[in-house]
Amino acid sequence: MLSLPTPPSLLHAEPACGHASRAVRNAAVRALLGELVTYPKPGLVSLCDSGSHRDMDAASFVRSSLALRRYFEQAAAAGAQGASFATLNRLGRAAEARMLRATGGVNTHRGAIFNLGLLAAAAGARTPREHAPLGERVRQLWGTDIAAHRRDGSSHGSRVTATHSAGGAQAEAAAGFPSVYRLALPAYRDALARNGAANAARVQAFFTLMAELADTNLLHRGGAAGLAFAQSAARQFLDAGGVHRSGWQLHAVRVHRQLVERWLSPGGSADLLAACLFVAAVETAR
């Protein structure tokens, strides 16, 4: 990637877009916290336990979420100023450094920094008369550069993508977040409309993602067999009625325990759940 200078205003100064950028920031942080409090969420950190993770807990996720507030505001302001993907990428790198400082070196939100940063920038770039979905704006504005970007080959996601031919977060973003718009959002909105329970709607969206997504986190920890197990467990939950079935919590907790026993963590689905919550909030607010 070309080393282009980042305007100092984007890295250090207060974002110029004021209220709009702060609204985007608040929606992004709420999305991260909404993902955190969702339970049962198989294999993942929640307020109830740390799932398949020994190096992080709910407190570390809260610290990380709060440390990223300024980043989301900067991303929205950058989008409003017509920033390139290279500029957004550098903002994301700086945000990763803040995350690691806040968590003592633990990667709690790298995927969310990528996904929500792009969506926040797309939200900042939208004009008052524009009604295109945020994912589509990401694809239009930066999709080509996202697809062409060469990631750090030492990351788990990069290695898994190469080994298993899985698209991963980069392909998802370049395509405009199809898993969010075709899977998570419809499931979330339908569940919310049917019973009005926010946690149940988030769980339904999460299981819908887990059932279909080629989650690189699952591939990293469990290989193709681990991914297949998690997807099958999620499909069985959904086929049984999902959150619309009486006693669904017990079934979801059972899946959670099965994934923890196998050290499986569908972190990609968690990242896209946060993206779903952000999109639902921002696009509904217009």
PDB file of N, CA and C in Angstrom, residues 167-250:
ATOM      1  N   GLY A 167     -13.218 -16.171   2.473  1.00  0.00           N
ATOM      2  CA  GLY A 167     -13.090 -14.756   2.148  1.00  0.00           C
ATOM      3  C   GLY A 167     -12.684 -13.889   3.318  1.00  0.00           C
ATOM      4  N   GLY A 168     -13.257 -14.160   4.491  1.00  0.00           N
ATOM      5  CA  GLY A 168     -12.921 -13.406   5.678  1.00  0.00           C
ATOM      6  C   GLY A 168     -13.503 -12.005   5.678  1.00  0.00           C
ATOM      7  N   ALA A 169     -13.069 -11.218   6.667  1.00  0.00           N
ATOM      8  CA  ALA A 169     -13.617  -9.876   6.870  1.00  0.00           C
ATOM      9  C   ALA A 169     -13.363  -8.968   5.681  1.00  0.00           C
ATOM     10  N   GLN A 170     -12.219  -9.128   5.035  1.00  0.00           N
ATOM     11  CA  GLN A 170     -11.865  -8.255   3.917  1.00  0.00           C
ATOM     12  C   GLN A 170     -12.835  -8.443   2.754  1.00  0.00           C
ATOM     13  N   ALA A 171     -13.113  -9.684   2.391  1.00  0.00           N
ATOM     14  CA  ALA A 171     -14.048  -9.953   1.300  1.00  0.00           C
ATOM     15  C   ALA A 171     -15.460  -9.512   1.666  1.00  0.00           C
ATOM     16  N   GLU A 172     -15.838  -9.726   2.911  1.00  0.00           N
ATOM     17  CA  GLU A 172     -17.162  -9.309   3.376  1.00  0.00           C
ATOM     18  C   GLU A 172     -17.338  -7.801   3.229  1.00  0.00           C
ATOM     19  N   ALA A 173     -16.355  -7.045   3.663  1.00  0.00           N
ATOM     20  CA  ALA A 173     -16.443  -5.586   3.575  1.00  0.00           C
ATOM     21  C   ALA A 173     -16.416  -5.106   2.132  1.00  0.00           C
ATOM     22  N   ALA A 174     -15.526  -5.680   1.324  1.00  0.00           N
ATOM     23  CA  ALA A 174     -15.408  -5.255  -0.075  1.00  0.00           C
ATOM     24  C   ALA A 174     -16.713  -5.458  -0.835  1.00  0.00           C
ATOM     25  N   ALA A 175     -17.475  -6.477  -0.448  1.00  0.00           N
ATOM     26  CA  ALA A 175     -18.746  -6.779  -1.113  1.00  0.00           C
ATOM     27  C   ALA A 175     -19.918  -5.997  -0.537  1.00  0.00           C
ATOM     28  N   GLY A 176     -19.671  -5.155   0.468  1.00  0.00           N
ATOM     29  CA  GLY A 176     -20.744  -4.361   1.045  1.00  0.00           C
ATOM     30  C   GLY A 176     -21.464  -5.017   2.198  1.00  0.00           C
ATOM     31  N   PHE A 177     -20.798  -5.941   2.884  1.00  0.00           N
ATOM     32  CA  PHE A 177     -21.344  -6.638   4.058  1.00  0.00           C
ATOM     33  C   PHE A 177     -22.632  -7.409   3.739  1.00  0.00           C
ATOM     34  N   PRO A 178     -22.582  -8.308   2.763  1.00  0.00           N
ATOM     35  CA  PRO A 178     -23.787  -9.075   2.419  1.00  0.00           C
ATOM     36  C   PRO A 178     -24.320  -9.926   3.566  1.00  0.00           C
ATOM     37  N   SER A 179     -23.447 -10.436   4.418  1.00  0.00           N
ATOM     38  CA  SER A 179     -23.923 -11.271   5.529  1.00  0.00           C
ATOM     39  C   SER A 179     -24.731 -10.459   6.531  1.00  0.00           C
ATOM     40  N   VAL A 180     -24.407  -9.187   6.660  1.00  0.00           N
ATOM     41  CA  VAL A 180     -25.179  -8.309   7.543  1.00  0.00           C
ATOM     42  C   VAL A 180     -26.562  -8.065   6.954  1.00  0.00           C
ATOM     43  N   TYR A 181     -26.603  -7.724   5.675  1.00  0.00           N
ATOM     44  CA  TYR A 181     -27.869  -7.315   5.054  1.00  0.00           C
ATOM     45  C   TYR A 181     -28.767  -8.484   4.662  1.00  0.00           C
ATOM     46  N   ARG A 182     -28.188  -9.622   4.316  1.00  0.00           N
ATOM     47  CA  ARG A 182     -29.001 -10.758   3.871  1.00  0.00           C
ATOM     48  C   ARG A 182     -29.333 -11.726   5.001  1.00  0.00           C
ATOM     49  N   LEU A 183     -28.506 -11.744   6.031  1.00  0.00           N
ATOM     50  CA  LEU A 183     -28.696 -12.705   7.113  1.00  0.00           C
ATOM     51  C   LEU A 183     -29.066 -12.033   8.429  1.00  0.00           C
ATOM     52  N   ALA A 184     -28.150 -11.246   8.965  1.00  0.00           N
ATOM     53  CA  ALA A 184     -28.309 -10.738  10.325  1.00  0.00           C
ATOM     54  C   ALA A 184     -29.452  -9.741  10.466  1.00  0.00           C
ATOM     55  N   LEU A 185     -29.489  -8.732   9.616  1.00  0.00           N
ATOM     56  CA  LEU A 185     -30.516  -7.696   9.750  1.00  0.00           C
ATOM     57  C   LEU A 185     -31.936  -8.237   9.619  1.00  0.00           C
ATOM     58  N   PRO A 186     -32.239  -9.065   8.614  1.00  0.00           N
ATOM     59  CA  PRO A 186     -33.599  -9.605   8.542  1.00  0.00           C
ATOM     60  C   PRO A 186     -33.974 -10.423   9.777  1.00  0.00           C
ATOM     61  N   ALA A 187     -33.037 -11.240  10.259  1.00  0.00           N
ATOM     62  CA  ALA A 187     -33.317 -12.048  11.449  1.00  0.00           C
ATOM     63  C   ALA A 187     -33.530 -11.162  12.667  1.00  0.00           C
ATOM     64  N   TYR A 188     -32.698 -10.146  12.810  1.00  0.00           N
ATOM     65  CA  TYR A 188     -32.788  -9.229  13.953  1.00  0.00           C
ATOM     66  C   TYR A 188     -34.109  -8.467  13.933  1.00  0.00           C
ATOM     67  N   ARG A 189     -34.442  -7.895  12.799  1.00  0.00           N
ATOM     68  CA  ARG A 189     -35.660  -7.088  12.712  1.00  0.00           C
ATOM     69  C   ARG A 189     -36.913  -7.936  12.863  1.00  0.00           C
ATOM     70  N   ASP A 190     -36.891  -9.142  12.303  1.00  0.00           N
ATOM     71  CA  ASP A 190     -38.052 -10.026  12.430  1.00  0.00           C
ATOM     72  C   ASP A 190     -38.272 -10.429  13.883  1.00  0.00           C
ATOM     73  N   ALA A 191     -37.194 -10.809  14.563  1.00  0.00           N
ATOM     74  CA  ALA A 191     -37.327 -11.219  15.963  1.00  0.00           C
ATOM     75  C   ALA A 191     -37.760 -10.055  16.836  1.00  0.00           C
ATOM     76  N   LEU A 192     -37.238  -8.871  16.553  1.00  0.00           N
ATOM     77  CA  LEU A 192     -37.611  -7.693  17.335  1.00  0.00           C
ATOM     78  C   LEU A 192     -39.083  -7.359  17.129  1.00  0.00           C
ATOM     79  N   ALA A 193     -39.553  -7.499  15.905  1.00  0.00           N
ATOM     80  CA  ALA A 193     -40.955  -7.201  15.615  1.00  0.00           C
ATOM     81  C   ALA A 193     -41.890  -8.237  16.228  1.00  0.00           C
ATOM     82  N   ARG A 194     -41.441  -9.486  16.305  1.00  0.00           N
ATOM     83  CA  ARG A 194     -42.312 -10.560  16.785  1.00  0.00           C
ATOM     84  C   ARG A 194     -42.440 -10.600  18.294  1.00  0.00           C
ATOM     85  N   ASN A 195     -41.361 -10.294  19.017  1.00  0.00           N
ATOM     86  CA  ASN A 195     -41.488 -10.372  20.481  1.00  0.00           C
ATOM     87  C   ASN A 195     -40.949  -9.170  21.226  1.00  0.00           C
ATOM     88  N   GLY A 196     -40.296  -8.260  20.536  1.00  0.00           N
ATOM     89  CA  GLY A 196     -39.856  -7.022  21.167  1.00  0.00           C
ATOM     90  C   GLY A 196     -38.715  -7.146  22.144  1.00  0.00           C
ATOM     91  N   ALA A 197     -38.157  -8.336  22.306  1.00  0.00           N
ATOM     92  CA  ALA A 197     -37.067  -8.544  23.264  1.00  0.00           C
ATOM     93  C   ALA A 197     -35.733  -8.345  22.556  1.00  0.00           C
ATOM     94  N   ALA A 198     -34.996  -7.327  22.968  1.00  0.00           N
ATOM     95  CA  ALA A 198     -33.754  -6.971  22.275  1.00  0.00           C
ATOM     96  C   ALA A 198     -32.713  -8.079  22.354  1.00  0.00           C
ATOM     97  N   ASN A 199     -32.558  -8.700  23.526  1.00  0.00           N
ATOM     98  CA  ASN A 199     -31.548  -9.749  23.651  1.00  0.00           C
ATOM     99  C   ASN A 199     -31.891 -10.939  22.761  1.00  0.00           C
ATOM    100  N   ALA A 200     -33.159 -11.333  22.757  1.00  0.00           N
ATOM    101  CA  ALA A 200     -33.571 -12.455  21.910  1.00  0.00           C
ATOM    102  C   ALA A 200     -33.327 -12.137  20.436  1.00  0.00           C
ATOM    103  N   ALA A 201     -33.596 -10.910  20.026  1.00  0.00           N
ATOM    104  CA  ALA A 201     -33.370 -10.524  18.630  1.00  0.00           C
ATOM    105  C   ALA A 201     -31.890 -10.588  18.281  1.00  0.00           C
ATOM    106  N   ARG A 202     -31.044 -10.167  19.210  1.00  0.00           N
ATOM    107  CA  ARG A 202     -29.599 -10.232  18.963  1.00  0.00           C
ATOM    108  C   ARG A 202     -29.131 -11.680  18.883  1.00  0.00           C
ATOM    109  N   VAL A 203     -29.656 -12.527  19.754  1.00  0.00           N
ATOM    110  CA  VAL A 203     -29.289 -13.950  19.726  1.00  0.00           C
ATOM    111  C   VAL A 203     -29.711 -14.581  18.402  1.00  0.00           C
ATOM    112  N   GLN A 204     -30.921 -14.273  17.945  1.00  0.00           N
ATOM    113  CA  GLN A 204     -31.396 -14.830  16.677  1.00  0.00           C
ATOM    114  C   GLN A 204     -30.495 -14.389  15.522  1.00  0.00           C
ATOM    115  N   ALA A 205     -30.110 -13.134  15.512  1.00  0.00           N
ATOM    116  CA  ALA A 205     -29.213 -12.638  14.462  1.00  0.00           C
ATOM    117  C   ALA A 205     -27.862 -13.330  14.538  1.00  0.00           C
ATOM    118  N   PHE A 206     -27.371 -13.527  15.757  1.00  0.00           N
ATOM    119  CA  PHE A 206     -26.066 -14.164  15.926  1.00  0.00           C
ATOM    120  C   PHE A 206     -26.081 -15.603  15.420  1.00  0.00           C
ATOM    121  N   PHE A 207     -27.087 -16.376  15.812  1.00  0.00           N
ATOM    122  CA  PHE A 207     -27.161 -17.768  15.363  1.00  0.00           C
ATOM    123  C   PHE A 207     -27.347 -17.846  13.845  1.00  0.00           C
ATOM    124  N   THR A 208     -28.072 -16.896  13.287  1.00  0.00           N
ATOM    125  CA  THR A 208     -28.252 -16.867  11.836  1.00  0.00           C
ATOM    126  C   THR A 208     -26.917 -16.659  11.132  1.00  0.00           C
ATOM    127  N   LEU A 209     -26.099 -15.782  11.676  1.00  0.00           N
ATOM    128  CA  LEU A 209     -24.752 -15.580  11.126  1.00  0.00           C
ATOM    129  C   LEU A 209     -23.896 -16.828  11.305  1.00  0.00           C
ATOM    130  N   MET A 210     -23.904 -17.391  12.506  1.00  0.00           N
ATOM    131  CA  MET A 210     -23.049 -18.539  12.791  1.00  0.00           C
ATOM    132  C   MET A 210     -23.401 -19.735  11.908  1.00  0.00           C
ATOM    133  N   ALA A 211     -24.663 -19.858  11.545  1.00  0.00           N
ATOM    134  CA  ALA A 211     -25.097 -20.993  10.726  1.00  0.00           C
ATOM    135  C   ALA A 211     -24.567 -20.928   9.299  1.00  0.00           C
ATOM    136  N   GLU A 212     -24.231 -19.734   8.818  1.00  0.00           N
ATOM    137  CA  GLU A 212     -23.889 -19.574   7.402  1.00  0.00           C
ATOM    138  C   GLU A 212     -22.486 -19.041   7.148  1.00  0.00           C
ATOM    139  N   LEU A 213     -21.931 -18.299   8.074  1.00  0.00           N
ATOM    140  CA  LEU A 213     -20.663 -17.608   7.831  1.00  0.00           C
ATOM    141  C   LEU A 213     -19.476 -18.567   7.864  1.00  0.00           C
ATOM    142  N   ALA A 214     -18.577 -18.425   6.897  1.00  0.00           N
ATOM    143  CA  ALA A 214     -17.308 -19.165   6.932  1.00  0.00           C
ATOM    144  C   ALA A 214     -16.368 -18.410   7.862  1.00  0.00           C
ATOM    145  N   ASP A 215     -16.625 -18.543   9.147  1.00  0.00           N
ATOM    146  CA  ASP A 215     -15.971 -17.744  10.190  1.00  0.00           C
ATOM    147  C   ASP A 215     -14.498 -18.135  10.324  1.00  0.00           C
ATOM    148  N   THR A 216     -13.606 -17.199  10.036  1.00  0.00           N
ATOM    149  CA  THR A 216     -12.176 -17.513  10.093  1.00  0.00           C
ATOM    150  C   THR A 216     -11.697 -17.769  11.514  1.00  0.00           C
ATOM    151  N   ASN A 217     -12.398 -17.223  12.510  1.00  0.00           N
ATOM    152  CA  ASN A 217     -12.030 -17.530  13.897  1.00  0.00           C
ATOM    153  C   ASN A 217     -12.281 -18.997  14.214  1.00  0.00           C
ATOM    154  N   LEU A 218     -13.404 -19.511  13.740  1.00  0.00           N
ATOM    155  CA  LEU A 218     -13.697 -20.935  13.933  1.00  0.00           C
ATOM    156  C   LEU A 218     -12.714 -21.798  13.163  1.00  0.00           C
ATOM    157  N   LEU A 219     -12.379 -21.391  11.955  1.00  0.00           N
ATOM    158  CA  LEU A 219     -11.409 -22.144  11.166  1.00  0.00           C
ATOM    159  C   LEU A 219     -10.036 -22.134  11.824  1.00  0.00           C
ATOM    160  N   HIS A 220      -9.665 -21.025  12.414  1.00  0.00           N
ATOM    161  CA  HIS A 220      -8.369 -20.932  13.091  1.00  0.00           C
ATOM    162  C   HIS A 220      -8.296 -21.879  14.277  1.00  0.00           C
ATOM    163  N   ARG A 221      -9.365 -21.942  15.049  1.00  0.00           N
ATOM    164  CA  ARG A 221      -9.339 -22.744  16.274  1.00  0.00           C
ATOM    165  C   ARG A 221      -9.680 -24.206  16.035  1.00  0.00           C
ATOM    166  N   GLY A 222     -10.583 -24.471  15.114  1.00  0.00           N
ATOM    167  CA  GLY A 222     -11.052 -25.844  14.961  1.00  0.00           C
ATOM    168  C   GLY A 222     -10.944 -26.430  13.579  1.00  0.00           C
ATOM    169  N   GLY A 223     -10.376 -25.674  12.637  1.00  0.00           N
ATOM    170  CA  GLY A 223     -10.288 -26.173  11.275  1.00  0.00           C
ATOM    171  C   GLY A 223     -11.659 -26.330  10.641  1.00  0.00           C
ATOM    172  N   ALA A 224     -11.703 -27.024   9.520  1.00  0.00           N
ATOM    173  CA  ALA A 224     -12.966 -27.220   8.810  1.00  0.00           C
ATOM    174  C   ALA A 224     -13.977 -27.983   9.660  1.00  0.00           C
ATOM    175  N   ALA A 225     -13.490 -28.927  10.473  1.00  0.00           N
ATOM    176  CA  ALA A 225     -14.394 -29.706  11.329  1.00  0.00           C
ATOM    177  C   ALA A 225     -15.028 -28.820  12.395  1.00  0.00           C
ATOM    178  N   GLY A 226     -14.242 -27.919  12.959  1.00  0.00           N
ATOM    179  CA  GLY A 226     -14.773 -27.009  13.968  1.00  0.00           C
ATOM    180  C   GLY A 226     -15.817 -26.078  13.392  1.00  0.00           C
ATOM    181  N   LEU A 227     -15.552 -25.555  12.200  1.00  0.00           N
ATOM    182  CA  LEU A 227     -16.527 -24.692  11.536  1.00  0.00           C
ATOM    183  C   LEU A 227     -17.811 -25.462  11.256  1.00  0.00           C
ATOM    184  N   ALA A 228     -17.682 -26.674  10.741  1.00  0.00           N
ATOM    185  CA  ALA A 228     -18.862 -27.479  10.418  1.00  0.00           C
ATOM    186  C   ALA A 228     -19.680 -27.786  11.668  1.00  0.00           C
ATOM    187  N   PHE A 229     -18.993 -28.070  12.785  1.00  0.00           N
ATOM    188  CA  PHE A 229     -19.707 -28.366  14.024  1.00  0.00           C
ATOM    189  C   PHE A 229     -20.518 -27.156  14.476  1.00  0.00           C
ATOM    190  N   ALA A 230     -19.887 -25.991  14.487  1.00  0.00           N
ATOM    191  CA  ALA A 230     -20.569 -24.785  14.950  1.00  0.00           C
ATOM    192  C   ALA A 230     -21.739 -24.432  14.036  1.00  0.00           C
ATOM    193  N   GLN A 231     -21.537 -24.535  12.741  1.00  0.00           N
ATOM    194  CA  GLN A 231     -22.618 -24.231  11.808  1.00  0.00           C
ATOM    195  C   GLN A 231     -23.787 -25.193  11.978  1.00  0.00           C
ATOM    196  N   SER A 232     -23.483 -26.469  12.160  1.00  0.00           N
ATOM    197  CA  SER A 232     -24.538 -27.462  12.348  1.00  0.00           C
ATOM    198  C   SER A 232     -25.317 -27.204  13.630  1.00  0.00           C
ATOM    199  N   ALA A 233     -24.605 -26.872  14.699  1.00  0.00           N
ATOM    200  CA  ALA A 233     -25.271 -26.587  15.973  1.00  0.00           C
ATOM    201  C   ALA A 233     -26.179 -25.369  15.843  1.00  0.00           C
ATOM    202  N   ALA A 234     -25.721 -24.356  15.117  1.00  0.00           N
ATOM    203  CA  ALA A 234     -26.531 -23.154  14.927  1.00  0.00           C
ATOM    204  C   ALA A 234     -27.766 -23.455  14.087  1.00  0.00           C
ATOM    205  N   ARG A 235     -27.601 -24.261  13.049  1.00  0.00           N
ATOM    206  CA  ARG A 235     -28.743 -24.605  12.197  1.00  0.00           C
ATOM    207  C   ARG A 235     -29.777 -25.414  12.965  1.00  0.00           C
ATOM    208  N   GLN A 236     -29.320 -26.312  13.819  1.00  0.00           N
ATOM    209  CA  GLN A 236     -30.255 -27.096  14.630  1.00  0.00           C
ATOM    210  C   GLN A 236     -31.056 -26.186  15.557  1.00  0.00           C
ATOM    211  N   PHE A 237     -30.393 -25.193  16.123  1.00  0.00           N
ATOM    212  CA  PHE A 237     -31.084 -24.227  16.986  1.00  0.00           C
ATOM    213  C   PHE A 237     -32.149 -23.472  16.187  1.00  0.00           C
ATOM    214  N   LEU A 238     -31.787 -22.997  15.018  1.00  0.00           N
ATOM    215  CA  LEU A 238     -32.727 -22.242  14.186  1.00  0.00           C
ATOM    216  C   LEU A 238     -33.851 -23.127  13.670  1.00  0.00           C
ATOM    217  N   ASP A 239     -33.519 -24.352  13.258  1.00  0.00           N
ATOM    218  CA  ASP A 239     -34.538 -25.270  12.747  1.00  0.00           C
ATOM    219  C   ASP A 239     -35.550 -25.648  13.821  1.00  0.00           C
ATOM    220  N   ALA A 240     -35.116 -25.607  15.079  1.00  0.00           N
ATOM    221  CA  ALA A 240     -36.019 -25.924  16.189  1.00  0.00           C
ATOM    222  C   ALA A 240     -36.926 -24.746  16.548  1.00  0.00           C
ATOM    223  N   GLY A 241     -36.736 -23.626  15.871  1.00  0.00           N
ATOM    224  CA  GLY A 241     -37.566 -22.455  16.132  1.00  0.00           C
ATOM    225  C   GLY A 241     -36.806 -21.248  16.616  1.00  0.00           C
ATOM    226  N   GLY A 242     -35.530 -21.438  16.912  1.00  0.00           N
ATOM    227  CA  GLY A 242     -34.725 -20.319  17.388  1.00  0.00           C
ATOM    228  C   GLY A 242     -35.297 -19.699  18.643  1.00  0.00           C
ATOM    229  N   VAL A 243     -35.243 -18.382  18.723  1.00  0.00           N
ATOM    230  CA  VAL A 243     -35.719 -17.690  19.926  1.00  0.00           C
ATOM    231  C   VAL A 243     -37.239 -17.624  19.973  1.00  0.00           C
ATOM    232  N   HIS A 244     -37.905 -18.104  18.935  1.00  0.00           N
ATOM    233  CA  HIS A 244     -39.366 -18.087  18.903  1.00  0.00           C
ATOM    234  C   HIS A 244     -39.958 -19.350  19.525  1.00  0.00           C
ATOM    235  N   ARG A 245     -39.096 -20.215  19.999  1.00  0.00           N
ATOM    236  CA  ARG A 245     -39.539 -21.456  20.630  1.00  0.00           C
ATOM    237  C   ARG A 245     -39.430 -21.320  22.143  1.00  0.00           C
ATOM    238  N   SER A 246     -40.405 -21.822  22.869  1.00  0.00           N
ATOM    239  CA  SER A 246     -40.360 -21.806  24.329  1.00  0.00           C
ATOM    240  C   SER A 246     -39.148 -22.595  24.821  1.00  0.00           C
ATOM    241  N   GLY A 247     -38.422 -22.040  25.771  1.00  0.00           N
ATOM    242  CA  GLY A 247     -37.250 -22.708  26.313  1.00  0.00           C
ATOM    243  C   GLY A 247     -36.007 -22.583  25.457  1.00  0.00           C
ATOM    244  N   TRP A 248     -36.003 -21.641  24.528  1.00  0.00           N
ATOM    245  CA  TRP A 248     -34.866 -21.497  23.614  1.00  0.00           C
ATOM    246  C   TRP A 248     -33.558 -21.208  24.341  1.00  0.00           C
ATOM    247  N   GLN A 249     -33.663 -20.553  25.510  1.00  0.00           N
ATOM    248  CA  GLN A 249     -32.437 -20.200  26.240  1.00  0.00           C
ATOM    249  C   GLN A 249     -31.636 -21.434  26.624  1.00  0.00           C
ATOM    250  N   LEU A 250     -32.323 -22.500  27.045  1.00  0.00           N
ATOM    251  CA  LEU A 250     -31.625 -23.723  27.442  1.00  0.00           C
ATOM    252  C   LEU A 250     -30.886 -24.335  26.255  1.00  0.00           C
TER     253      LEU A 250
END
